[in-house]
Amino acid sequence: MPDFTPRVFSGVQPSGGLTLGNYLGAIVKFVDWQERGTHETVYCMVDLHAITVPQDPETLRRNTRELCAGFLAAGIDPERSILVNQSQVPEHAQLGWVFNCVARMGWMERMTQWKDKAGANAERASLGLYAYPALMAADILVYHATHVPVGDDQKQHIELCRDIAAKFNHDYGVEFFPLAEPVIEGVATRIMSLRDGTKKMSKSDPVDASRINLTDDADAISRKFRKAKTDPDPLPGEVAGLEGRPDVRNLVNIHAALAGTTPDAVLAEKAGSQLGHFKADLADLAVSKLAPVSSEMARLMDDPAEIDRILARGAQRAREITVPILERTYDIIGMVR
Ligand code: AMP
Ligand code: TRP
């Protein structure tokens, strides 16, 4: 394989407000990569992915700007990283079509997210929902990205991206697309619902108390943690003692991720605490970390024109990378230009 420029790409759907799961599982990692400075970093609001399920146009526009505000408030610097909205860079969708013709039906059918989301009602799901992982592969490969930081739920999609890259390279006898590496690290790769420690915290959960939204105020954050589902036993002294206690494990993981330590360190300090005390502590910690982010988001949302300027500039910078990669792809597959 040729040497590819070290480049990080990741995307978040503007399909609702950001949750603590997105923040700890993805956005905090995005900021880390930017700060490390070893890779170019590209972060994307994937609005074309969001419309695989019905979206109200005004709400989608607002969510896209709010997601951009969330990235900025969390510490993404639009000078050091490329901050871009998917639909403003047409090469994503163009390469997505090419990959629809590379990926096999059998590969798509194995995607667990498709099976979960479409469920028994697959007949009525959009064709886009089915094809979504091929577009995701295009998002990554249209930048020749080498590393993709994501939460645990996206692992299978990144593996599919590698399969698509390998099949394309093999079919055309080239070494053109990199096999991008998933980066799924730390304690926050799967933050669970506050109401059910066996289910992922999700912006699409109908029960608002199941998640912390980045726009929640201090009262809401405290209330949700205080009411989080737990069991009556005190905290154990080590991680092994969390076996069979998914709700408590989740709170310990959240505490560790927010404090930048490990679950073992949290338990070493809090061993024997009653859950009521621990939840109050956790609520204070969460408020202290999230309140500055949410107030900065609110400030940025007061000036949508500035957000739109940042996105326009991001699209311009992104296309300096994506246009030549799409052109070379078209040459490889035999398009007359
Ligand atoms: P989405 O909101 O589905 O577009 O997800 C954006 C990013 O956040 C992806 O990298 C997800 O894997 C990550 N993510 C979403 N929910 C969670 C969660 N509950 N725990 C950890 N990471 C998550
Ligand atoms: N599918 C991802 C999610 O729902 C979002 C996404 C789209 C993405 N394209 C991507 C993530 C490319 C990483 C890389 O969370």
Short mmCIF file of C-alpha atoms and ligand atoms in Angstrom, two decimals:
data_model
loop_
_atom_site.label_atom_id
_atom_site.label_comp_id
_atom_site.label_asym_id
_atom_site.label_seq_id
_atom_site.Cartn_x
_atom_site.Cartn_y
_atom_site.Cartn_z
CA MET A 1 0.00 0.00 0.00
CA PRO A 2 1.21 3.56 -0.66
CA ASP A 3 1.79 5.90 2.28
CA PHE A 4 -1.42 7.71 3.00
CA THR A 5 -1.43 11.08 4.77
CA PRO A 6 -2.43 10.36 8.40
CA ARG A 7 -5.97 11.67 8.49
CA VAL A 8 -8.84 11.27 10.94
CA PHE A 9 -12.46 11.41 9.79
CA SER A 10 -15.63 11.01 11.79
CA GLY A 11 -19.28 11.96 11.47
CA VAL A 12 -22.29 12.59 13.66
CA GLN A 13 -25.90 12.69 12.48
CA PRO A 14 -27.87 15.90 13.02
CA SER A 15 -30.94 13.82 13.81
CA GLY A 16 -31.64 15.28 17.25
CA GLY A 17 -29.80 16.94 20.09
CA LEU A 18 -26.38 15.69 21.16
CA THR A 19 -26.32 13.27 24.09
CA LEU A 20 -23.73 12.54 26.73
CA GLY A 21 -23.07 9.34 24.73
CA ASN A 22 -22.11 11.33 21.63
CA TYR A 23 -20.08 13.71 23.72
CA LEU A 24 -18.00 11.15 25.64
CA GLY A 25 -18.02 8.43 22.97
CA ALA A 26 -17.15 10.65 20.04
CA ILE A 27 -16.70 14.40 20.39
CA VAL A 28 -14.23 14.36 23.29
CA LYS A 29 -12.10 11.94 21.22
CA PHE A 30 -12.34 14.23 18.20
CA VAL A 31 -10.90 17.06 20.30
CA ASP A 32 -8.12 14.74 21.56
CA TRP A 33 -7.07 13.90 18.01
CA GLN A 34 -7.06 17.57 17.08
CA GLU A 35 -4.92 18.43 20.11
CA ARG A 36 -2.49 15.59 19.46
CA GLY A 37 -1.65 17.20 16.13
CA THR A 38 -0.34 13.99 14.53
CA HIS A 39 -3.17 13.72 11.97
CA GLU A 40 -5.26 16.02 9.85
CA THR A 41 -8.75 16.00 11.36
CA VAL A 42 -12.06 16.19 9.49
CA TYR A 43 -15.37 16.20 11.38
CA CYS A 44 -18.67 16.03 9.58
CA MET A 45 -22.34 16.69 10.22
CA VAL A 46 -23.84 13.86 8.17
CA ASP A 47 -27.17 15.36 7.15
CA LEU A 48 -27.57 12.99 4.20
CA HIS A 49 -27.47 10.11 6.68
CA ALA A 50 -30.11 11.78 8.84
CA ILE A 51 -32.72 11.70 6.03
CA THR A 52 -32.62 7.90 5.87
CA VAL A 53 -35.50 8.30 8.33
CA PRO A 54 -38.10 11.08 8.00
CA GLN A 55 -36.93 14.56 9.09
CA ASP A 56 -38.78 17.83 9.35
CA PRO A 57 -36.80 20.27 7.15
CA GLU A 58 -36.70 23.17 9.62
CA THR A 59 -35.76 20.88 12.49
CA LEU A 60 -33.02 19.28 10.42
CA ARG A 61 -31.55 22.68 9.58
CA ARG A 62 -31.65 23.68 13.22
CA ASN A 63 -30.13 20.38 14.39
CA THR A 64 -27.31 20.70 11.86
CA ARG A 65 -26.40 24.18 13.12
CA GLU A 66 -26.76 23.03 16.72
CA LEU A 67 -24.47 20.08 16.07
CA CYS A 68 -21.91 22.46 14.60
CA ALA A 69 -22.28 24.64 17.71
CA GLY A 70 -21.73 21.52 19.82
CA PHE A 71 -18.50 20.68 18.00
CA LEU A 72 -17.24 24.24 18.42
CA ALA A 73 -18.28 24.49 22.08
CA ALA A 74 -16.57 21.20 22.89
CA GLY A 75 -13.29 22.53 21.51
CA ILE A 76 -13.12 21.73 17.80
CA ASP A 77 -11.23 24.61 16.22
CA PRO A 78 -12.41 25.22 12.63
CA GLU A 79 -8.91 26.39 11.69
CA ARG A 80 -7.07 23.31 12.92
CA SER A 81 -9.78 20.82 11.95
CA ILE A 82 -12.03 20.77 8.91
CA LEU A 83 -15.61 21.13 10.13
CA VAL A 84 -17.98 20.25 7.35
CA ASN A 85 -21.58 19.55 6.48
CA GLN A 86 -21.95 16.45 4.31
CA SER A 87 -24.47 17.81 1.80
CA GLN A 88 -22.19 20.78 1.01
CA VAL A 89 -19.55 18.42 -0.34
CA PRO A 90 -21.20 16.58 -3.26
CA GLU A 91 -18.33 14.09 -3.58
CA HIS A 92 -19.67 12.18 -0.54
CA ALA A 93 -22.87 11.25 -2.38
CA GLN A 94 -21.05 10.71 -5.68
CA LEU A 95 -18.60 8.23 -4.20
CA GLY A 96 -21.51 6.77 -2.22
CA TRP A 97 -23.13 5.74 -5.51
CA VAL A 98 -19.93 4.09 -6.72
CA PHE A 99 -19.79 2.13 -3.45
CA ASN A 100 -23.44 1.07 -3.84
CA CYS A 101 -22.10 -0.76 -6.86
CA VAL A 102 -19.15 -2.27 -4.96
CA ALA A 103 -20.88 -3.44 -1.76
CA ARG A 104 -22.81 -6.72 -1.99
CA MET A 105 -26.42 -7.22 -0.86
CA GLY A 106 -25.27 -9.99 1.47
CA TRP A 107 -22.90 -7.62 3.27
CA MET A 108 -25.62 -5.06 3.84
CA GLU A 109 -28.06 -7.66 5.14
CA ARG A 110 -25.65 -8.59 7.89
CA MET A 111 -25.54 -5.06 9.35
CA THR A 112 -26.97 -5.29 12.85
CA GLN A 113 -27.96 -1.62 12.93
CA TRP A 114 -30.07 -2.18 9.80
CA LYS A 115 -31.69 -5.20 11.40
CA ASP A 116 -32.40 -3.27 14.60
CA LYS A 117 -33.70 -0.14 12.92
CA ALA A 118 -35.71 -1.72 10.13
CA GLY A 119 -36.82 -4.61 12.32
CA ALA A 120 -39.89 -6.51 11.25
CA ASN A 121 -40.90 -3.54 9.13
CA ALA A 122 -38.05 -3.73 6.60
CA GLU A 123 -40.50 -3.53 3.70
CA ARG A 124 -41.35 0.00 4.72
CA ALA A 125 -37.81 1.19 5.52
CA SER A 126 -36.20 3.54 3.00
CA LEU A 127 -33.72 2.23 0.46
CA GLY A 128 -31.36 4.84 1.90
CA LEU A 129 -31.46 3.24 5.35
CA TYR A 130 -30.30 0.00 3.79
CA ALA A 131 -27.57 1.66 1.69
CA TYR A 132 -26.44 3.92 4.56
CA PRO A 133 -23.22 2.01 5.40
CA ALA A 134 -22.01 2.40 1.79
CA LEU A 135 -22.46 6.17 2.07
CA MET A 136 -20.63 6.04 5.38
CA ALA A 137 -17.74 4.25 3.68
CA ALA A 138 -17.71 7.00 1.06
CA ASP A 139 -17.60 9.68 3.80
CA ILE A 140 -14.42 8.11 5.11
CA LEU A 141 -12.74 7.14 1.85
CA VAL A 142 -13.47 10.31 -0.10
CA TYR A 143 -10.85 11.81 2.25
CA HIS A 144 -8.58 8.76 2.15
CA ALA A 145 -8.95 8.82 5.93
CA THR A 146 -6.76 6.39 7.83
CA HIS A 147 -8.35 6.53 11.31
CA VAL A 148 -12.00 6.73 12.37
CA PRO A 149 -12.79 7.41 16.04
CA VAL A 150 -16.31 6.19 16.85
CA GLY A 151 -18.41 4.60 19.57
CA ASP A 152 -18.74 0.84 19.75
CA ASP A 153 -22.02 0.75 17.78
CA GLN A 154 -20.19 1.79 14.58
CA LYS A 155 -17.58 -0.94 14.57
CA GLN A 156 -19.36 -3.15 12.06
CA HIS A 157 -19.85 -0.23 9.69
CA ILE A 158 -16.12 0.54 9.69
CA GLU A 159 -15.39 -3.10 8.97
CA LEU A 160 -17.72 -2.84 6.00
CA CYS A 161 -15.81 0.26 4.90
CA ARG A 162 -12.61 -1.78 4.93
CA ASP A 163 -14.31 -4.54 2.91
CA ILE A 164 -15.47 -2.00 0.34
CA ALA A 165 -11.99 -0.47 0.05
CA ALA A 166 -10.39 -3.90 -0.32
CA LYS A 167 -12.91 -5.07 -2.95
CA PHE A 168 -12.56 -1.86 -4.95
CA ASN A 169 -8.76 -2.11 -4.87
CA HIS A 170 -8.88 -5.78 -5.82
CA ASP A 171 -11.49 -5.47 -8.59
CA TYR A 172 -9.66 -2.62 -10.30
CA GLY A 173 -6.15 -3.84 -9.54
CA VAL A 174 -5.17 -0.67 -7.68
CA GLU A 175 -3.95 0.34 -4.22
CA PHE A 176 -6.09 3.41 -4.14
CA PHE A 177 -8.28 3.35 -1.02
CA PRO A 178 -6.74 2.91 2.44
CA LEU A 179 -8.11 0.34 4.87
CA ALA A 180 -9.25 2.82 7.50
CA GLU A 181 -8.77 1.77 11.12
CA PRO A 182 -11.60 2.07 13.63
CA VAL A 183 -10.46 3.73 16.85
CA ILE A 184 -12.74 2.60 19.67
CA GLU A 185 -10.93 3.25 22.92
CA GLY A 186 -11.51 4.14 26.55
CA VAL A 187 -14.38 3.64 28.97
CA ALA A 188 -16.93 5.69 27.04
CA THR A 189 -17.27 3.60 23.90
CA ARG A 190 -20.77 2.57 24.93
CA ILE A 191 -22.65 4.86 27.33
CA MET A 192 -25.92 3.22 28.33
CA SER A 193 -29.44 4.52 28.98
CA LEU A 194 -29.99 5.89 32.50
CA ARG A 195 -33.23 3.88 32.57
CA ASP A 196 -31.87 0.57 31.31
CA GLY A 197 -28.18 -0.26 31.59
CA THR A 198 -28.44 -2.87 28.86
CA LYS A 199 -29.58 -0.37 26.19
CA LYS A 200 -27.45 2.28 24.46
CA MET A 201 -28.09 5.92 25.42
CA SER A 202 -29.64 7.33 22.27
CA LYS A 203 -30.99 10.62 20.99
CA SER A 204 -33.89 8.72 19.46
CA ASP A 205 -35.07 7.10 22.73
CA PRO A 206 -38.62 8.37 23.32
CA VAL A 207 -37.93 8.68 27.07
CA ASP A 208 -36.00 11.91 27.70
CA ALA A 209 -35.01 10.80 31.22
CA SER A 210 -32.99 7.97 29.64
CA ARG A 211 -30.32 10.37 28.43
CA ILE A 212 -28.42 13.54 29.25
CA ASN A 213 -28.73 16.06 26.44
CA LEU A 214 -25.94 18.59 25.99
CA THR A 215 -28.61 21.27 26.10
CA ASP A 216 -29.98 20.13 29.51
CA ASP A 217 -29.63 22.67 32.29
CA ALA A 218 -28.06 21.90 35.67
CA ASP A 219 -31.42 21.02 37.23
CA ALA A 220 -32.30 18.54 34.52
CA ILE A 221 -28.86 16.91 34.70
CA SER A 222 -29.08 16.51 38.47
CA ARG A 223 -32.61 15.19 38.35
CA LYS A 224 -31.80 12.62 35.66
CA PHE A 225 -28.77 11.29 37.52
CA ARG A 226 -30.62 11.20 40.85
CA LYS A 227 -33.42 9.20 39.23
CA ALA A 228 -31.10 6.93 37.24
CA LYS A 229 -31.97 3.27 37.66
CA THR A 230 -29.63 1.44 40.10
CA ASP A 231 -29.81 -1.32 42.69
CA PRO A 232 -29.76 -1.03 46.50
CA ASP A 233 -26.17 -2.25 47.11
CA PRO A 234 -23.29 0.12 47.84
CA LEU A 235 -20.42 0.58 45.39
CA PRO A 236 -17.87 -2.26 45.25
CA GLY A 237 -14.14 -1.63 45.59
CA GLU A 238 -13.21 -2.88 42.14
CA VAL A 239 -14.57 -3.38 38.66
CA ALA A 240 -15.07 -7.13 39.12
CA GLY A 241 -17.76 -6.27 41.68
CA LEU A 242 -19.86 -4.62 38.95
CA GLU A 243 -20.60 -7.98 37.32
CA GLY A 244 -24.36 -8.30 36.78
CA ARG A 245 -24.92 -4.61 37.70
CA PRO A 246 -25.09 -2.91 34.28
CA ASP A 247 -26.80 0.25 35.56
CA VAL A 248 -24.20 0.88 38.24
CA ARG A 249 -21.39 -0.02 35.88
CA ASN A 250 -22.67 2.60 33.45
CA LEU A 251 -22.65 5.34 36.11
CA VAL A 252 -19.13 4.39 37.16
CA ASN A 253 -17.99 4.51 33.51
CA ILE A 254 -19.60 7.92 33.03
CA HIS A 255 -17.90 9.20 36.16
CA ALA A 256 -14.53 7.91 34.97
CA ALA A 257 -14.94 9.36 31.48
CA LEU A 258 -16.00 12.78 32.77
CA ALA A 259 -13.15 12.88 35.29
CA GLY A 260 -10.61 11.54 32.78
CA THR A 261 -9.72 8.54 34.99
CA THR A 262 -10.50 4.82 35.01
CA PRO A 263 -13.40 2.92 36.59
CA ASP A 264 -10.92 1.24 38.94
CA ALA A 265 -9.70 4.63 40.17
CA VAL A 266 -13.29 5.79 40.73
CA LEU A 267 -14.12 2.65 42.71
CA ALA A 268 -10.91 2.80 44.72
CA GLU A 269 -12.00 6.23 45.90
CA LYS A 270 -15.73 5.54 46.35
CA ALA A 271 -15.78 1.94 47.59
CA GLY A 272 -18.66 1.36 50.00
CA SER A 273 -20.53 4.58 49.07
CA GLN A 274 -24.30 4.44 48.90
CA LEU A 275 -25.61 4.94 45.38
CA GLY A 276 -27.56 8.03 46.47
CA HIS A 277 -24.33 9.80 47.43
CA PHE A 278 -22.52 8.62 44.35
CA LYS A 279 -25.31 9.86 42.08
CA ALA A 280 -25.24 13.29 43.72
CA ASP A 281 -21.47 13.44 43.21
CA LEU A 282 -21.78 12.35 39.63
CA ALA A 283 -24.45 14.98 38.98
CA ASP A 284 -22.12 17.71 40.31
CA LEU A 285 -19.25 16.47 38.19
CA ALA A 286 -21.44 16.30 35.07
CA VAL A 287 -22.80 19.80 35.62
CA SER A 288 -19.30 21.21 36.09
CA LYS A 289 -18.10 19.63 32.84
CA LEU A 290 -21.19 20.12 30.69
CA ALA A 291 -22.53 23.53 31.78
CA PRO A 292 -19.73 25.47 30.03
CA VAL A 293 -20.31 23.46 26.84
CA SER A 294 -24.06 24.02 26.84
CA SER A 295 -23.80 27.73 27.58
CA GLU A 296 -21.25 28.15 24.80
CA MET A 297 -23.58 26.23 22.45
CA ALA A 298 -26.42 28.59 23.33
CA ARG A 299 -24.20 31.60 22.69
CA LEU A 300 -23.14 30.26 19.28
CA MET A 301 -26.74 29.46 18.33
CA ASP A 302 -27.55 33.17 18.69
CA ASP A 303 -25.51 33.81 15.55
CA PRO A 304 -26.51 31.20 12.95
CA ALA A 305 -24.98 33.30 10.15
CA GLU A 306 -21.56 32.83 11.71
CA ILE A 307 -22.13 29.06 11.90
CA ASP A 308 -23.11 29.05 8.23
CA ARG A 309 -19.89 30.93 7.36
CA ILE A 310 -17.82 28.36 9.25
CA LEU A 311 -19.57 25.53 7.39
CA ALA A 312 -19.09 27.21 4.01
CA ARG A 313 -15.39 27.60 4.71
CA GLY A 314 -15.21 23.98 5.91
CA ALA A 315 -16.81 22.76 2.68
CA GLN A 316 -14.31 24.73 0.62
CA ARG A 317 -11.38 23.22 2.48
CA ALA A 318 -12.91 19.74 2.35
CA ARG A 319 -13.31 19.88 -1.42
CA GLU A 320 -9.62 20.56 -1.87
CA ILE A 321 -9.25 16.96 -0.67
CA THR A 322 -12.39 15.28 -2.03
CA VAL A 323 -12.50 16.61 -5.61
CA PRO A 324 -9.14 15.11 -6.68
CA ILE A 325 -9.95 11.80 -4.95
CA LEU A 326 -13.29 11.53 -6.75
CA GLU A 327 -11.65 12.47 -10.07
CA ARG A 328 -9.07 9.74 -9.67
CA THR A 329 -11.82 7.28 -8.72
CA TYR A 330 -13.75 8.15 -11.90
CA ASP A 331 -10.59 7.64 -13.95
CA ILE A 332 -10.03 4.23 -12.38
CA ILE A 333 -13.57 3.00 -13.06
CA GLY A 334 -13.71 4.27 -16.64
CA MET A 335 -15.80 7.42 -16.60
CA VAL A 336 -15.11 9.77 -19.52
CA ARG A 337 -14.33 13.23 -18.15
P1 AMP B 1 -24.86 9.26 16.04
O1 AMP B 1 -25.48 10.17 17.00
O2 AMP B 1 -25.56 7.94 15.93
O3 AMP B 1 -24.57 9.89 14.72
O4 AMP B 1 -23.43 8.90 16.65
C1 AMP B 1 -22.33 9.77 16.56
C2 AMP B 1 -21.13 9.18 17.28
O5 AMP B 1 -21.42 9.05 18.68
C3 AMP B 1 -20.75 7.77 16.79
O6 AMP B 1 -19.35 7.65 16.80
C4 AMP B 1 -21.38 6.88 17.81
O7 AMP B 1 -20.73 5.64 17.92
C5 AMP B 1 -21.20 7.71 19.08
N1 AMP B 1 -22.22 7.37 20.08
C6 AMP B 1 -23.57 7.52 19.95
N2 AMP B 1 -24.21 7.07 21.05
C7 AMP B 1 -23.24 6.63 21.89
C8 AMP B 1 -23.25 6.04 23.20
N3 AMP B 1 -24.40 5.84 23.85
N4 AMP B 1 -22.05 5.73 23.77
C9 AMP B 1 -20.89 5.94 23.12
N5 AMP B 1 -20.82 6.48 21.88
C10 AMP B 1 -21.97 6.82 21.28
N1 TRP B 2 -23.11 6.19 11.09
C1 TRP B 2 -22.57 7.06 12.09
C2 TRP B 2 -23.53 7.09 13.29
O1 TRP B 2 -24.71 6.95 13.14
C3 TRP B 2 -22.36 8.45 11.58
C4 TRP B 2 -21.40 8.48 10.44
C5 TRP B 2 -21.71 8.67 9.12
C6 TRP B 2 -20.00 8.25 10.51
N2 TRP B 2 -20.59 8.65 8.37
C7 TRP B 2 -19.52 8.38 9.18
C8 TRP B 2 -19.12 7.98 11.55
C9 TRP B 2 -18.17 8.20 8.88
C10 TRP B 2 -17.76 7.80 11.23
C11 TRP B 2 -17.30 7.91 9.90
O2 TRP B 2 -23.09 7.29 14.37
#
